[in-house]
mmCIF file of C-alpha atoms in Angstrom:
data_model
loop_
_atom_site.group_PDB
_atom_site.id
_atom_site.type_symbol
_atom_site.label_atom_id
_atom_site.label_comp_id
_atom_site.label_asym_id
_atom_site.label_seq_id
_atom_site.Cartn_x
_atom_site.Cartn_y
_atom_site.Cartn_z
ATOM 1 C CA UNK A 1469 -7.522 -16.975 -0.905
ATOM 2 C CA UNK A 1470 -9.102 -19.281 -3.698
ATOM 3 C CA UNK A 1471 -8.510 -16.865 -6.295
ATOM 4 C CA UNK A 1472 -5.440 -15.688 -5.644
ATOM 5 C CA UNK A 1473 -4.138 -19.016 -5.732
ATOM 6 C CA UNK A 1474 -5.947 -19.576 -8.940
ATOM 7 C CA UNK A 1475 -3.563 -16.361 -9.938
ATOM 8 C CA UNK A 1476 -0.519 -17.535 -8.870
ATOM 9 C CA UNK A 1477 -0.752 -20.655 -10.570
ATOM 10 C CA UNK A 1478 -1.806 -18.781 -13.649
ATOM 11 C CA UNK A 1479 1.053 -16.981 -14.004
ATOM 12 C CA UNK A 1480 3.734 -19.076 -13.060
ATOM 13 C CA UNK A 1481 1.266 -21.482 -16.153
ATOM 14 C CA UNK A 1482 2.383 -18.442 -18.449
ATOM 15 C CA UNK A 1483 5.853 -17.642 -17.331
ATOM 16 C CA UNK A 1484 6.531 -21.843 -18.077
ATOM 17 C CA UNK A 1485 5.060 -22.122 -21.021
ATOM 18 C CA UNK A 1486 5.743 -19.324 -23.161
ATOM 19 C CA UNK A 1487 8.519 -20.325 -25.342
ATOM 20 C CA UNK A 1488 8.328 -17.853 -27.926
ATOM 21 C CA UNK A 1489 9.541 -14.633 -25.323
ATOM 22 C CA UNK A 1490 12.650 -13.223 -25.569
ATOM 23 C CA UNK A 1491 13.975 -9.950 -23.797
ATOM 24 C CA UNK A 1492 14.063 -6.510 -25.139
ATOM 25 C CA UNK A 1493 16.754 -5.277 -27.555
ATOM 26 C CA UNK A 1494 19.312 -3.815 -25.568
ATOM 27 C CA UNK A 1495 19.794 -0.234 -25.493
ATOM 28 C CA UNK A 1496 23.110 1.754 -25.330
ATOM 29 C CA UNK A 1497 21.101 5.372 -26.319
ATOM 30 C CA UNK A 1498 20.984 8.706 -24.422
ATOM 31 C CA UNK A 1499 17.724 10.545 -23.391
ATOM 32 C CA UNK A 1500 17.215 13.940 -22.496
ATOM 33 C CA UNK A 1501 15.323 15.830 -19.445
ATOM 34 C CA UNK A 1502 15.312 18.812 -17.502
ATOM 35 C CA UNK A 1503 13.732 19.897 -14.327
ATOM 36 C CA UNK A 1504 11.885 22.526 -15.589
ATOM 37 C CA UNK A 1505 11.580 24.160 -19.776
ATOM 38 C CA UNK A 1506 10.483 27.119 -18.667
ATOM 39 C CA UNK A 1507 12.991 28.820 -17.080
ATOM 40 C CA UNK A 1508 13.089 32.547 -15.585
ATOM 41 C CA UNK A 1509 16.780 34.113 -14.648
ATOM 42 C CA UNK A 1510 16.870 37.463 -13.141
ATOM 43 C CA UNK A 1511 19.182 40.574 -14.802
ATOM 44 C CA UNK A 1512 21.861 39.784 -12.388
ATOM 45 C CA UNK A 1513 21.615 35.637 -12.381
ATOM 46 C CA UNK A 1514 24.345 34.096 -14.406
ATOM 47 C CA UNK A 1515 23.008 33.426 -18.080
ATOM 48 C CA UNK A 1516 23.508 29.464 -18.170
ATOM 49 C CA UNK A 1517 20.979 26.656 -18.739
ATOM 50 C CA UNK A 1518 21.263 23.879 -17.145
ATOM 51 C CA UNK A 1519 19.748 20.350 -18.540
ATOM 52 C CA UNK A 1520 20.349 16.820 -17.921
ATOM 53 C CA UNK A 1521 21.655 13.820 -20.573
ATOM 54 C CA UNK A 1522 21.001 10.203 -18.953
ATOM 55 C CA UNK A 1523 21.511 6.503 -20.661
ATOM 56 C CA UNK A 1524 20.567 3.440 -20.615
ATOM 57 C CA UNK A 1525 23.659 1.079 -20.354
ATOM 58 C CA UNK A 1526 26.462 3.091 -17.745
ATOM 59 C CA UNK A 1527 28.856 -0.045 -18.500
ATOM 60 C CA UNK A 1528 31.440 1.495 -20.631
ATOM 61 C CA UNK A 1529 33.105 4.766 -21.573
ATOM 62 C CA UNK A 1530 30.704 6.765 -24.259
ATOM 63 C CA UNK A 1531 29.942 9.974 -25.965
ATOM 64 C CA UNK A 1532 27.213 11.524 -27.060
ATOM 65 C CA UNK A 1533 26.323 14.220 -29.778
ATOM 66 C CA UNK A 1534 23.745 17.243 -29.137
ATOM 67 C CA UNK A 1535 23.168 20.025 -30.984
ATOM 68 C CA UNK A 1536 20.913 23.520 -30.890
ATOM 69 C CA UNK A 1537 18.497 25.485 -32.930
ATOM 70 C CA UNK A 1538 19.492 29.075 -31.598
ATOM 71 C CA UNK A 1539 22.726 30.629 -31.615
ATOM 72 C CA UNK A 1540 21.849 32.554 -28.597
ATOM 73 C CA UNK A 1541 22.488 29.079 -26.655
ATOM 74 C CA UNK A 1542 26.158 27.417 -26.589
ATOM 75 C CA UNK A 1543 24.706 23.849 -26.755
ATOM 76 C CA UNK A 1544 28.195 21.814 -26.739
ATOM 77 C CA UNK A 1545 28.568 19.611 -29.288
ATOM 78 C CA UNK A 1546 29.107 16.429 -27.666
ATOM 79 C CA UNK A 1547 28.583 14.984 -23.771
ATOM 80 C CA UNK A 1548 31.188 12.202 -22.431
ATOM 81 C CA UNK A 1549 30.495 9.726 -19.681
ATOM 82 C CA UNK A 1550 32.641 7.806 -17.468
ATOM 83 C CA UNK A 1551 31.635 4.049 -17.302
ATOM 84 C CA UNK A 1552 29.212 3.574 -14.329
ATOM 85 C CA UNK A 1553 27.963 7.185 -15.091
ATOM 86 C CA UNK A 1554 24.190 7.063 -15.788
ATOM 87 C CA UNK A 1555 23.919 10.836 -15.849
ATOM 88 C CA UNK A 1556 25.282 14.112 -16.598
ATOM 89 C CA UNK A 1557 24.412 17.721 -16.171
ATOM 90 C CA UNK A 1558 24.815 19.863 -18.963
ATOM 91 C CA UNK A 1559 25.908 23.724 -18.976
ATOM 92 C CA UNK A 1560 24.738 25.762 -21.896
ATOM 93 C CA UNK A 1561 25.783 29.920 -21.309
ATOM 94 C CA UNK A 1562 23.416 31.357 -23.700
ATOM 95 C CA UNK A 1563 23.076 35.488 -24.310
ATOM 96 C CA UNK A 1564 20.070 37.180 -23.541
ATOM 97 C CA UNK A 1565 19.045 41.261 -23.409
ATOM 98 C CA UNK A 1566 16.875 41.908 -20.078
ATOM 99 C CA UNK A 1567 13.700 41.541 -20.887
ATOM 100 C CA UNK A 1568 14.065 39.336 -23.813
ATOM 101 C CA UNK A 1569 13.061 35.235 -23.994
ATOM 102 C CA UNK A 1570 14.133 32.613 -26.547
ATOM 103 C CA UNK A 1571 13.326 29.607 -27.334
ATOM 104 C CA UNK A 1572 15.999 26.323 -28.369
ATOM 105 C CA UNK A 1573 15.411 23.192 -29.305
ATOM 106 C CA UNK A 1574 18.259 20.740 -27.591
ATOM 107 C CA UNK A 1575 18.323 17.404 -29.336
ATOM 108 C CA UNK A 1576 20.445 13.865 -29.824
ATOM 109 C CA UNK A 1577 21.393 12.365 -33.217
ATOM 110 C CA UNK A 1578 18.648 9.740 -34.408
ATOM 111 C CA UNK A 1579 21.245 7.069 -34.360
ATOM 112 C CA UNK A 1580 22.589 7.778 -30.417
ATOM 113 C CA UNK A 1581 18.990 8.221 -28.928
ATOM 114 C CA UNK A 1582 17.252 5.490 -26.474
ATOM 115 C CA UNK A 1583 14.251 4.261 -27.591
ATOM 116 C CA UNK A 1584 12.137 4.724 -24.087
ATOM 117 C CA UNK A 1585 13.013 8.408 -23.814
ATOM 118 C CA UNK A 1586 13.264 12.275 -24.930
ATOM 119 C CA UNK A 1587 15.627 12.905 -28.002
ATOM 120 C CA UNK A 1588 14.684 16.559 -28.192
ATOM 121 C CA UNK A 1589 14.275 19.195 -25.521
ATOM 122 C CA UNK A 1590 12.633 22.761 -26.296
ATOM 123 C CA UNK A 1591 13.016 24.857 -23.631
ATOM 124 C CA UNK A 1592 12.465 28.878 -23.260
ATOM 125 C CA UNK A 1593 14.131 31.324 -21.048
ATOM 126 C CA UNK A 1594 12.738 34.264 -19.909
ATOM 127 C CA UNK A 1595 15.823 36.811 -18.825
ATOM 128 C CA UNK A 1596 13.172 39.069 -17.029
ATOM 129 C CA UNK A 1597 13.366 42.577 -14.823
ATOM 130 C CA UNK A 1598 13.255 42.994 -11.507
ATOM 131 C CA UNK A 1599 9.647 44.076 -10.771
ATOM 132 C CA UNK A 1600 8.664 46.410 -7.975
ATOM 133 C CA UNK A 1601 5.785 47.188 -6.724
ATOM 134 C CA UNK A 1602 4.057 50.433 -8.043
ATOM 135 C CA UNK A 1603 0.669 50.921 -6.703
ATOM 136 C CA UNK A 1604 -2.821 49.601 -7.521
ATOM 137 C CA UNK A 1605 -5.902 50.494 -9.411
ATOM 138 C CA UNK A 1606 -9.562 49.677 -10.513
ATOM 139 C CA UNK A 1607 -9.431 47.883 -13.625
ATOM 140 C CA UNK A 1608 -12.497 47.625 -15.906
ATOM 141 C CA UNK A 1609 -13.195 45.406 -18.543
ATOM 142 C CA UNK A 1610 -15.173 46.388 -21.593
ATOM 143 C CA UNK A 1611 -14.220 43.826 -24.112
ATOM 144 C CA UNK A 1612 -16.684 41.100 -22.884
ATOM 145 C CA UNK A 1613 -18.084 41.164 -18.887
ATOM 146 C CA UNK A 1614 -17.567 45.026 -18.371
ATOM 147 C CA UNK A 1615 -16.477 43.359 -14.652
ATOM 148 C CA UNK A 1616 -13.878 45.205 -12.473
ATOM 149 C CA UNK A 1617 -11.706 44.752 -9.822
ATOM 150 C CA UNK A 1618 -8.489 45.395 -8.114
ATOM 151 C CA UNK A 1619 -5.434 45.115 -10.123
ATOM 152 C CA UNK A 1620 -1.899 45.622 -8.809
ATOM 153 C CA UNK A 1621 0.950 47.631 -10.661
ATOM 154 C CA UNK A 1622 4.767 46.652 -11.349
ATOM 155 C CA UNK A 1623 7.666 48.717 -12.101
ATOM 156 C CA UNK A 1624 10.791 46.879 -14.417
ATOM 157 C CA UNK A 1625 13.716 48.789 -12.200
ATOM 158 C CA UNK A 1626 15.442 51.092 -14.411
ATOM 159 C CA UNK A 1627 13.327 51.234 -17.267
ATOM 160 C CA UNK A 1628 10.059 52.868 -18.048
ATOM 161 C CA UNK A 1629 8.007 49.381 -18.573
ATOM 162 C CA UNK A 1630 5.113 48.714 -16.054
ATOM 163 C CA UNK A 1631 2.432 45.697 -16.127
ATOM 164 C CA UNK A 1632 -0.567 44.845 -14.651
ATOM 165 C CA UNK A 1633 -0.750 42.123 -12.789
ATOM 166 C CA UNK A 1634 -3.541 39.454 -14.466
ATOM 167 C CA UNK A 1635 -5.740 42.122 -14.947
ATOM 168 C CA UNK A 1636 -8.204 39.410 -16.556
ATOM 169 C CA UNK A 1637 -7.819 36.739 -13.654
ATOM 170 C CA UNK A 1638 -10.904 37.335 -12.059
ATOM 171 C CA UNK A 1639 -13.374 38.876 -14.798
ATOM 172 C CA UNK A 1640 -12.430 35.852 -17.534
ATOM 173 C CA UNK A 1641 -9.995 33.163 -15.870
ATOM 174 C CA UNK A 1642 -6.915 33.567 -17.520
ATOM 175 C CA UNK A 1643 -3.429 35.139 -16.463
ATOM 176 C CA UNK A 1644 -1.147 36.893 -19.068
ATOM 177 C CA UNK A 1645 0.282 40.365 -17.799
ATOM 178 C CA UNK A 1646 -0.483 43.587 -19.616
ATOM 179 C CA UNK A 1647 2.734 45.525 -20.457
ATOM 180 C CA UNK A 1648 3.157 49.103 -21.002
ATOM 181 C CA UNK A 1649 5.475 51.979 -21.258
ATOM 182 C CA UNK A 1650 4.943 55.271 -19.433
ATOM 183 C CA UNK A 1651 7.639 57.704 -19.245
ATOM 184 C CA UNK A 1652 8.067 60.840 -16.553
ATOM 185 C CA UNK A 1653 5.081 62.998 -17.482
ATOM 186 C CA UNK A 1654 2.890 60.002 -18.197
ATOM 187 C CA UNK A 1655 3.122 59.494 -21.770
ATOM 188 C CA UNK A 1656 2.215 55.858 -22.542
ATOM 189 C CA UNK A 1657 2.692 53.360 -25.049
ATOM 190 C CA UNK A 1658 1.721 50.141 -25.908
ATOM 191 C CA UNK A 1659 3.770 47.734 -28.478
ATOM 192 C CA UNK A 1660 2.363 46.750 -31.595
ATOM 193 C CA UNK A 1661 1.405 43.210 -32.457
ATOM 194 C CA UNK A 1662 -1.178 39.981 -32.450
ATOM 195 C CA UNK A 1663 -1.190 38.549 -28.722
ATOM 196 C CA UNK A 1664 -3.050 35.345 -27.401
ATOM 197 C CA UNK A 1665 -4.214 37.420 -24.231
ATOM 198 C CA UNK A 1666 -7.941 35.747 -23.756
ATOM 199 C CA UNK A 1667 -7.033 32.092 -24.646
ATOM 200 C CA UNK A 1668 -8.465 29.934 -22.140
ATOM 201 C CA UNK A 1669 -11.193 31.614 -21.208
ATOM 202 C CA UNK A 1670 -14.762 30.211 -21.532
ATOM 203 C CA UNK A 1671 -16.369 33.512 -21.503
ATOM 204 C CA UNK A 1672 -14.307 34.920 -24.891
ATOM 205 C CA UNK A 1673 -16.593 34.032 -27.263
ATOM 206 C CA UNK A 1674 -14.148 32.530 -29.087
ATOM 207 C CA UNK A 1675 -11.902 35.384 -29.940
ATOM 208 C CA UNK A 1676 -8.498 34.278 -28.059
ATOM 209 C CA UNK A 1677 -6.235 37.405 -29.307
ATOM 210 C CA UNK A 1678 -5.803 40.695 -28.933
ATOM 211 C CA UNK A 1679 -4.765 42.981 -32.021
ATOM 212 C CA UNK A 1680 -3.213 46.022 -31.788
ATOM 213 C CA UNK A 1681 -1.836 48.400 -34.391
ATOM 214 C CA UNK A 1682 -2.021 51.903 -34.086
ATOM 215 C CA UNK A 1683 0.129 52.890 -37.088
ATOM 216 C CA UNK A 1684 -2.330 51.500 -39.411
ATOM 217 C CA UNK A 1685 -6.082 51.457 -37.259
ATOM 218 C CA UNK A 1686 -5.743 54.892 -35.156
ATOM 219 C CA UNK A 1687 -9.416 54.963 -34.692
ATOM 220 C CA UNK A 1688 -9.746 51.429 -33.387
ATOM 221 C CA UNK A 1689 -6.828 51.038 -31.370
ATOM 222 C CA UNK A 1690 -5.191 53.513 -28.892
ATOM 223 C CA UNK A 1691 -3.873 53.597 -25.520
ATOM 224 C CA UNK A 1692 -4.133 57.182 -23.923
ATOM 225 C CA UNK A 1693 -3.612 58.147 -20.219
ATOM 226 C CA UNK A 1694 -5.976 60.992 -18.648
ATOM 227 C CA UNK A 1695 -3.841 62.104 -14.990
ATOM 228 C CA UNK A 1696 -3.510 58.392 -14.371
ATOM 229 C CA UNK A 1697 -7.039 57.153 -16.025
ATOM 230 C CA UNK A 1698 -5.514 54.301 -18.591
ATOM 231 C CA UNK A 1699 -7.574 53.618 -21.981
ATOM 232 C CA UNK A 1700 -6.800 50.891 -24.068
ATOM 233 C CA UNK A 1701 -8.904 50.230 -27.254
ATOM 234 C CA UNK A 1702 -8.350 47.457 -29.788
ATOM 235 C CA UNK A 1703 -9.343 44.533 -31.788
ATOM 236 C CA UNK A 1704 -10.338 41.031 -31.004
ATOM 237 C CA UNK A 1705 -9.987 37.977 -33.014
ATOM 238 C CA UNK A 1706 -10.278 34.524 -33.357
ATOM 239 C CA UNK A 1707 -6.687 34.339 -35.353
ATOM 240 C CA UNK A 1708 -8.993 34.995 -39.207
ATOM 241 C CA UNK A 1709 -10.755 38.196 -38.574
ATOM 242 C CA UNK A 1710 -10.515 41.361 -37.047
ATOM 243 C CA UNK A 1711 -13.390 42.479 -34.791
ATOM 244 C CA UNK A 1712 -13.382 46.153 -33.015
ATOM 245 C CA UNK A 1713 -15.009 47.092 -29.895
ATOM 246 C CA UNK A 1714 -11.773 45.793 -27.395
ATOM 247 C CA UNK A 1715 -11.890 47.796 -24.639
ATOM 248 C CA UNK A 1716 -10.078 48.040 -21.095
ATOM 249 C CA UNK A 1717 -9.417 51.147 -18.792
ATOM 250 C CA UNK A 1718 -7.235 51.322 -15.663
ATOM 251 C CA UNK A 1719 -7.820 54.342 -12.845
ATOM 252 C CA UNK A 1720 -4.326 54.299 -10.855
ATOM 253 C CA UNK A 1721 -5.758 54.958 -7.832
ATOM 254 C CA UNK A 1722 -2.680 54.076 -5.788
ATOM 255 C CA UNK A 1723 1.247 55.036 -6.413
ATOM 256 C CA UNK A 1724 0.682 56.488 -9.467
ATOM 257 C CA UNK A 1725 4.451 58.274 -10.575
ATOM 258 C CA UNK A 1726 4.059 60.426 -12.936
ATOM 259 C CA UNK A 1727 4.171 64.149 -12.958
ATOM 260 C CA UNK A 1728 -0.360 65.071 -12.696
ATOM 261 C CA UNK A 1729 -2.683 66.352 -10.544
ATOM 262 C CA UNK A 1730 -4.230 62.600 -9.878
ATOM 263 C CA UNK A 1731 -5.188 62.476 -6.306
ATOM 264 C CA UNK A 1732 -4.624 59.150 -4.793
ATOM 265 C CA UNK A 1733 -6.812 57.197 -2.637
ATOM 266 C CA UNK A 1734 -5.829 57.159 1.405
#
């Protein structure tokens, strides 16, 4: 009880005595959030964003300026509030192909923002398939454990894309999909292209990315498909250098579609 006398008497010492405070500046800016900037819409979910403008002093009538990096999103030009409105939710339609994710930077003039929040918001938006389930299989990876396991199968609806479901979840700890194309009769594809697929593991040796590019490195990378028997060879790299030996293989072993002779398991 001593002490926390001794405290109270302290600060009420402080409070009295301090004639050199004065309050903070005040602040008639704007400050951006949103409840989420990563933001998934189905193919039939109506393409608009939705984020937030708040401010600081609701007293009076105001507007506000914002503006967007990416023509795909209809960021309106200014926001209006009522006086006693702290906050306002903001519509932006933007224009997306299925499949296809963008990124835009939403921000407030220099001159209109608060000084104790966001000015700029970058958010992406996935406009993503609707995935269906399409079997299972044993996938193996060769690149740096040579572990396997179980690994599910998706189907984009109308489309020929599939993915495997974090294929590297349990051999290496990390989560990215593996997209493919495979057509009627099995004929398979994989796209092009420098991908961050291993970063975050601790067991990658350092080499975060996948490379692939079979135009130019046919004998290093390829992606065949044997009656449901998926190989996959590429290059690894730690974002410098280019270092062969990448290596997975899938064996559909449940609801394989294609057109083969692969006998599924029971």
């Amino acid at each position: 009880m001593l002490m926390a006398a001794l405290a109270v008497v302290a600060l009420a010492g402080c409070a009295a005595d301090d004639e050199d405070f004065t309050p903070g500046t005040a602040d008639n800016g704007a400050y951006l959030y949103a409840s989420s900037t990563n933001v998934t819409y189905g193919p039939d979910d109506q393409q608009v964003l939705k984020i937030n403008v708040g401010r600081m002093d609701s007293t009076t009538e105001q507007t506000f300026n914002l503006s967007g990096d990416n023509d795909a999103f209809q960021v309106p030009s200014t926001v209006s509030f009522a006086a006693g409105q702290t906050s306002k939710e903001v519509d932006i339609p933007f224009s997306l192909q299925i499949g296809e994710s963008q990124t835009v930077d939403i921000a407030l003039p220099s001159d209109q923002k608060s000084k104790y929040g966001v000015d700029t918001l970058r958010v992406t938006v996935l406009r993503d398939y609707n995935w269906t389930s399409a079997g299972s299989g044993m996938f193996i990876e060769n690149t740096f454990t040579g572990d396997s396991g179980t690994v599910a199968v998706e189907h984009a609806e109308r489309t020929e894309i599939y993915r495997l479901v974090q294929p590297l979840k349990k051999m290496l700890g990390v989560t990215p999909n593996l997209q493919f194309t495979m057509d009627a009769k099995g004929n398979v594809g994989f796209d092009n292209g420098l991908f961050d697929f291993f970063a975050g593991s601790s067991k990658n040796q350092g080499l975060d990315y996948m490379y692939y590019d079979s135009d130019n490195y046919p004998d290093n990378c390829s992606f065949t498909n044997n009656n449901g028997v998926l190989e996959l060879t590429f290059f690894v790299s730690d974002g410098s250098k280019l270092y062969s030996g990448g290596d997975f293989i899938f064996k559909w072993t449940k609801g394989y579609p294609a057109q083969s002779s692969f006998t599924e398991d029971k």
